[in-house]
PDB file of C-alpha atoms in Angstrom:
ATOM      1  CA  MET A   1     -31.067 -17.765 -31.077  1.00 54.00           C
ATOM      2  CA  LEU A   2     -34.366 -19.873 -31.910  1.00 55.00           C
ATOM      3  CA  TYR A   3     -35.902 -17.170 -32.921  1.00 56.00           C
ATOM      4  CA  LYS A   4     -33.240 -15.962 -35.322  1.00 58.00           C
ATOM      5  CA  ARG A   5     -33.239 -20.139 -36.536  1.00 57.00           C
ATOM      6  CA  ALA A   6     -36.949 -19.123 -37.831  1.00 57.00           C
ATOM      7  CA  LYS A   7     -36.128 -15.932 -39.031  1.00 65.00           C
ATOM      8  CA  LYS A   8     -38.205 -14.277 -36.562  1.00 76.00           C
ATOM      9  CA  TRP A   9     -35.803 -11.227 -37.354  1.00 81.00           C
ATOM     10  CA  SER A  10     -37.334  -8.487 -35.401  1.00 84.00           C
ATOM     11  CA  LYS A  11     -38.270 -10.331 -32.069  1.00 88.00           C
ATOM     12  CA  SER A  12     -34.977 -12.405 -32.023  1.00 86.00           C
ATOM     13  CA  VAL A  13     -33.019  -8.618 -32.137  1.00 88.00           C
ATOM     14  CA  GLU A  14     -35.719  -7.477 -29.717  1.00 89.00           C
ATOM     15  CA  LEU A  15     -34.151 -10.362 -26.786  1.00 89.00           C
ATOM     16  CA  SER A  16     -30.850 -10.441 -28.171  1.00 87.00           C
ATOM     17  CA  LYS A  17     -31.176  -5.794 -26.889  1.00 90.00           C
ATOM     18  CA  LYS A  18     -33.077  -7.209 -23.457  1.00 90.00           C
ATOM     19  CA  ASP A  19     -30.506  -9.838 -23.043  1.00 85.00           C
ATOM     20  CA  LYS A  20     -28.078  -7.123 -23.401  1.00 88.00           C
ATOM     21  CA  VAL A  21     -26.430  -9.083 -26.071  1.00 89.00           C
ATOM     22  CA  TRP A  22     -25.146  -6.471 -28.797  1.00 90.00           C
ATOM     23  CA  ASP A  23     -23.491  -8.203 -30.945  1.00 89.00           C
ATOM     24  CA  GLU A  24     -26.005 -10.257 -31.775  1.00 90.00           C
ATOM     25  CA  ALA A  25     -28.743  -8.436 -32.122  1.00 91.00           C
ATOM     26  CA  ILE A  26     -26.456  -6.303 -34.492  1.00 92.00           C
ATOM     27  CA  GLU A  27     -25.490  -9.819 -36.647  1.00 92.00           C
ATOM     28  CA  THR A  28     -29.896 -10.535 -36.802  1.00 90.00           C
ATOM     29  CA  ALA A  29     -30.153  -7.333 -37.911  1.00 92.00           C
ATOM     30  CA  SER A  30     -27.732  -7.825 -40.660  1.00 91.00           C
ATOM     31  CA  GLU A  31     -29.051 -10.807 -41.935  1.00 90.00           C
ATOM     32  CA  SER A  32     -32.284  -9.727 -41.938  1.00 90.00           C
ATOM     33  CA  SER A  33     -31.661  -7.607 -44.940  1.00 88.00           C
ATOM     34  CA  ASP A  34     -34.830  -5.345 -43.408  1.00 91.00           C
ATOM     35  CA  PRO A  35     -33.641  -2.035 -43.951  1.00 93.00           C
ATOM     36  CA  PRO A  36     -36.393  -0.180 -41.079  1.00 93.00           C
ATOM     37  CA  LEU A  37     -34.773  -3.002 -38.954  1.00 93.00           C
ATOM     38  CA  ALA A  38     -31.516  -2.063 -39.434  1.00 93.00           C
ATOM     39  CA  GLU A  39     -32.206   2.199 -38.366  1.00 94.00           C
ATOM     40  CA  GLU A  40     -34.534   0.327 -35.515  1.00 94.00           C
ATOM     41  CA  LEU A  41     -31.289  -0.458 -33.272  1.00 93.00           C
ATOM     42  CA  LEU A  42     -29.340   2.000 -34.792  1.00 94.00           C
ATOM     43  CA  ASN A  43     -31.718   4.336 -32.812  1.00 94.00           C
ATOM     44  CA  PHE A  44     -31.564   1.975 -30.021  1.00 94.00           C
ATOM     45  CA  PHE A  45     -28.505   2.724 -29.467  1.00 94.00           C
ATOM     46  CA  VAL A  46     -28.819   5.660 -29.888  1.00 95.00           C
ATOM     47  CA  ASP A  47     -31.130   7.061 -26.440  1.00 94.00           C
ATOM     48  CA  GLN A  48     -28.674   4.136 -25.185  1.00 93.00           C
ATOM     49  CA  LYS A  49     -25.422   5.889 -26.043  1.00 95.00           C
ATOM     50  CA  LEU A  50     -23.666   3.186 -27.227  1.00 93.00           C
ATOM     51  CA  ASN A  51     -21.742   4.711 -29.265  1.00 94.00           C
ATOM     52  CA  SER A  52     -19.318   1.721 -30.207  1.00 93.00           C
ATOM     53  CA  CYS A  53     -22.676  -0.075 -30.988  1.00 93.00           C
ATOM     54  CA  PHE A  54     -23.555   2.481 -32.946  1.00 95.00           C
ATOM     55  CA  ALA A  55     -20.344   2.632 -35.277  1.00 95.00           C
ATOM     56  CA  ALA A  56     -20.384  -1.492 -35.223  1.00 95.00           C
ATOM     57  CA  THR A  57     -23.910  -1.736 -36.905  1.00 95.00           C
ATOM     58  CA  LEU A  58     -23.315   1.422 -39.246  1.00 95.00           C
ATOM     59  CA  PHE A  59     -20.787  -1.300 -40.542  1.00 94.00           C
ATOM     60  CA  THR A  60     -21.893  -4.612 -40.329  1.00 93.00           C
ATOM     61  CA  CYS A  61     -25.259  -3.202 -41.385  1.00 94.00           C
ATOM     62  CA  TYR A  62     -24.435  -0.445 -44.068  1.00 94.00           C
ATOM     63  CA  ALA A  63     -26.198  -1.958 -47.304  1.00 93.00           C
ATOM     64  CA  LEU A  64     -29.552  -1.216 -45.234  1.00 93.00           C
ATOM     65  CA  LEU A  65     -29.177   1.770 -44.179  1.00 95.00           C
ATOM     66  CA  ARG A  66     -29.813   4.790 -45.423  1.00 95.00           C
ATOM     67  CA  PRO A  67     -27.034   7.428 -45.477  1.00 95.00           C
ATOM     68  CA  ASP A  68     -29.886  10.612 -44.693  1.00 94.00           C
ATOM     69  CA  VAL A  69     -31.594   8.990 -41.266  1.00 94.00           C
ATOM     70  CA  VAL A  70     -27.563   8.496 -40.618  1.00 96.00           C
ATOM     71  CA  MET A  71     -26.553  11.846 -41.395  1.00 96.00           C
ATOM     72  CA  GLU A  72     -29.177  12.979 -38.696  1.00 95.00           C
ATOM     73  CA  LEU A  73     -28.808  11.113 -36.051  1.00 95.00           C
ATOM     74  CA  ALA A  74     -24.981  11.755 -36.066  1.00 95.00           C
ATOM     75  CA  TRP A  75     -25.280  15.586 -36.204  1.00 96.00           C
ATOM     76  CA  ARG A  76     -28.548  15.561 -34.137  1.00 95.00           C
ATOM     77  CA  ASN A  77     -26.551  13.435 -31.468  1.00 95.00           C
ATOM     78  CA  GLY A  78     -22.874  14.822 -31.584  1.00 94.00           C
ATOM     79  CA  LEU A  79     -21.360  10.864 -33.557  1.00 95.00           C
ATOM     80  CA  ASN A  80     -19.873  11.922 -36.703  1.00 94.00           C
ATOM     81  CA  ASP A  81     -16.687  11.101 -36.042  1.00 95.00           C
ATOM     82  CA  PHE A  82     -18.728   7.620 -35.394  1.00 95.00           C
ATOM     83  CA  ALA A  83     -20.552   7.907 -38.570  1.00 95.00           C
ATOM     84  CA  MET A  84     -17.773   9.028 -40.422  1.00 95.00           C
ATOM     85  CA  PRO A  85     -15.808   6.268 -42.225  1.00 94.00           C
ATOM     86  CA  PHE A  86     -19.952   5.311 -42.685  1.00 95.00           C
ATOM     87  CA  MET A  87     -19.805   8.684 -44.402  1.00 96.00           C
ATOM     88  CA  ILE A  88     -17.088   8.602 -46.646  1.00 95.00           C
ATOM     89  CA  GLN A  89     -17.637   5.232 -48.352  1.00 95.00           C
ATOM     90  CA  THR A  90     -21.558   7.054 -49.048  1.00 95.00           C
ATOM     91  CA  MET A  91     -19.313   9.058 -50.150  1.00 96.00           C
ATOM     92  CA  ARG A  92     -17.058   7.169 -52.574  1.00 96.00           C
ATOM     93  CA  GLU A  93     -20.200   4.645 -53.680  1.00 95.00           C
ATOM     94  CA  MET A  94     -22.112   7.370 -55.253  1.00 95.00           C
ATOM     95  CA  SER A  95     -19.266   8.885 -56.732  1.00 95.00           C
ATOM     96  CA  SER A  96     -18.239   5.667 -58.070  1.00 95.00           C
ATOM     97  CA  LYS A  97     -22.029   5.575 -60.127  1.00 95.00           C
ATOM     98  CA  LEU A  98     -21.542   8.682 -61.028  1.00 95.00           C
ATOM     99  CA  ASP A  99     -18.994   8.308 -62.736  1.00 95.00           C
ATOM    100  CA  GLY A 100     -19.649   4.856 -64.192  1.00 95.00           C
ATOM    101  CA  LEU A 101     -23.158   6.985 -65.559  1.00 95.00           C
ATOM    102  CA  VAL A 102     -20.986   9.983 -66.940  1.00 95.00           C
ATOM    103  CA  ALA A 103     -18.947   7.785 -68.952  1.00 95.00           C
ATOM    104  CA  LYS A 104     -22.410   5.916 -70.291  1.00 94.00           C
ATOM    105  CA  GLU A 105     -23.226   8.441 -71.445  1.00 95.00           C
ATOM    106  CA  ARG A 106     -20.084  10.310 -72.611  1.00 94.00           C
ATOM    107  CA  ALA A 107     -19.976   7.161 -74.838  1.00 93.00           C
ATOM    108  CA  ALA A 108     -23.560   6.934 -76.000  1.00 93.00           C
ATOM    109  CA  GLU A 109     -23.294  10.314 -77.385  1.00 93.00           C
ATOM    110  CA  GLU A 110     -19.850  10.148 -78.847  1.00 92.00           C
ATOM    111  CA  ALA A 111     -21.668   7.365 -80.658  1.00 92.00           C
ATOM    112  CA  ALA A 112     -24.279   9.064 -81.581  1.00 92.00           C
ATOM    113  CA  VAL A 113     -21.562  11.632 -82.760  1.00 91.00           C
ATOM    114  CA  ALA A 114     -19.808   8.484 -85.541  1.00 90.00           C
ATOM    115  CA  GLU A 115     -23.127   7.755 -86.155  1.00 90.00           C
ATOM    116  CA  LYS A 116     -24.471  11.050 -87.473  1.00 89.00           C
ATOM    117  CA  LYS A 117     -21.262  10.987 -89.055  1.00 88.00           C
ATOM    118  CA  MET A 118     -20.427   7.989 -91.016  1.00 87.00           C
ATOM    119  CA  ALA A 119     -24.212   8.171 -91.854  1.00 85.00           C
ATOM    120  CA  GLU A 120     -22.803  11.942 -93.863  1.00 83.00           C
ATOM    121  CA  GLU A 121     -19.965  10.335 -95.674  1.00 82.00           C
ATOM    122  CA  ALA A 122     -21.414   7.821 -96.721  1.00 79.00           C
ATOM    123  CA  LEU A 123     -24.385  10.641 -98.426  1.00 82.00           C
ATOM    124  CA  ALA A 124     -21.329  12.672 -99.279  1.00 78.00           C
ATOM    125  CA  SER A 125     -19.778   9.558-101.068  1.00 77.00           C
ATOM    126  CA  GLY A 126     -23.162   8.175-102.512  1.00 66.00           C
ATOM    127  CA  TYR A 127     -22.992   5.701-100.661  1.00 60.00           C
ATOM    128  CA  SER A 128     -27.150   4.435 -99.279  1.00 54.00           C
ATOM    129  CA  ALA A 129     -27.590   2.715 -96.563  1.00 52.00           C
ATOM    130  CA  ASP A 130     -30.618   2.646 -97.418  1.00 54.00           C
ATOM    131  CA  TYR A 131     -30.439   1.056-100.921  1.00 53.00           C
ATOM    132  CA  GLY A 132     -26.466  -0.048-101.187  1.00 53.00           C
ATOM    133  CA  GLN A 133     -24.476   1.642-103.748  1.00 55.00           C
ATOM    134  CA  ALA A 134     -26.714   5.097-105.241  1.00 55.00           C
ATOM    135  CA  ASP A 135     -25.532   7.144-108.398  1.00 56.00           C
ATOM    136  CA  PRO A 136     -24.546  10.263-106.242  1.00 56.00           C
ATOM    137  CA  ASN A 137     -24.571  12.363-109.795  1.00 58.00           C
ATOM    138  CA  SER A 138     -28.505  11.352-110.552  1.00 57.00           C
ATOM    139  CA  MET A 139     -31.671  13.332-110.011  1.00 56.00           C
ATOM    140  CA  VAL A 140     -33.609  13.045-107.004  1.00 58.00           C
ATOM    141  CA  VAL A 141     -37.421  12.896-108.744  1.00 57.00           C
ATOM    142  CA  TYR A 142     -40.140  13.199-106.212  1.00 61.00           C
ATOM    143  CA  GLY A 143     -43.036  11.185-106.888  1.00 59.00           C
ATOM    144  CA  GLY A 144     -41.215   8.772-109.339  1.00 53.00           C
ATOM    145  CA  GLY A 145     -44.214   6.319-111.080  1.00 54.00           C
ATOM    146  CA  MET A 146     -46.930   9.164-111.174  1.00 52.00           C
ATOM    147  CA  GLY A 147     -46.963   9.282-114.325  1.00 51.00           C
ATOM    148  CA  GLY A 148     -44.382  10.883-115.619  1.00 48.00           C
ATOM    149  CA  GLY A 149     -42.242  10.753-119.047  1.00 50.00           C
ATOM    150  CA  GLY A 150     -44.726   9.358-120.743  1.00 48.00           C
ATOM    151  CA  MET A 151     -45.992   6.046-119.234  1.00 47.00           C
ATOM    152  CA  GLY A 152     -48.827   7.316-117.396  1.00 46.00           C
ATOM    153  CA  MET A 153     -51.714   9.744-118.473  1.00 48.00           C
ATOM    154  CA  GLY A 154     -51.167  11.343-120.833  1.00 47.00           C
ATOM    155  CA  GLY A 155     -48.518  10.599-123.366  1.00 47.00           C
ATOM    156  CA  GLY A 156     -48.924  11.711-126.308  1.00 48.00           C
ATOM    157  CA  MET A 157     -52.860  10.566-126.642  1.00 48.00           C
ATOM    158  CA  GLY A 158     -54.344  12.742-124.733  1.00 47.00           C
ATOM    159  CA  MET A 159     -57.198  11.989-122.408  1.00 47.00           C
ATOM    160  CA  GLY A 160     -59.840  13.690-124.510  1.00 48.00           C
ATOM    161  CA  GLY A 161     -58.221  14.398-127.489  1.00 47.00           C
ATOM    162  CA  GLY A 162     -58.291  13.815-130.523  1.00 48.00           C
ATOM    163  CA  MET A 163     -55.000  11.514-131.482  1.00 47.00           C
ATOM    164  CA  GLY A 164     -52.094  13.138-130.957  1.00 48.00           C
ATOM    165  CA  MET A 165     -53.551  16.625-129.822  1.00 48.00           C
ATOM    166  CA  GLY A 166     -52.281  15.378-125.974  1.00 48.00           C
ATOM    167  CA  GLY A 167     -50.056  17.369-124.066  1.00 49.00           C
ATOM    168  CA  GLY A 168     -47.147  14.812-124.509  1.00 50.00           C
ATOM    169  CA  GLY A 169     -44.274  15.005-123.393  1.00 52.00           C
ATOM    170  CA  TYR A 170     -44.787  15.069-118.861  1.00 53.00           C
ATOM    171  CA  GLY A 171     -47.192  13.151-117.739  1.00 53.00           C
ATOM    172  CA  GLY A 172     -49.358  15.355-118.871  1.00 52.00           C
ATOM    173  CA  TYR A 173     -53.449  15.510-119.008  1.00 55.00           C
ATOM    174  CA  GLY A 174     -53.706  16.104-123.001  1.00 54.00           C
ATOM    175  CA  GLY A 175     -56.309  18.617-124.311  1.00 52.00           C
ATOM    176  CA  TYR A 176     -59.377  19.076-123.869  1.00 48.00           C
TER     177      TYR A 176
END
């Protein structure tokens, strides 16, 4: 009891095992939140053939025990009936977690599909999320502002040519 209050968990469990105070050992292992200590106690109960203490440890230290360790101990020592409630609860938790992950993934996929559909509809209706309302009949000009339409280099005067001798029009460089 003193070791337990001082949070010297392993010493307290060892003392409880020595004094054969099984319920105190199980409770101390649970309060310790130490998985190796709980597994060591579980192994002790299997070695001592204390099957009811094995089952009580599974119930009390449920969160600390790894399912693979419990399953192996039960299988090797013929304790499947004692371990079955633990295994059923573990399977239920795993199933619930898996269902939650599948639902989350499905929701993310549905959101991506809905977003893609909205983007396609917006494009078809002429609305651009980036630039607001767009004219669906407008022509897309690639490289606009790069000398097109007589405003940039070229135009009516040309480069190096005489007056008006340039190619004019669409940003041509004029005659040489």
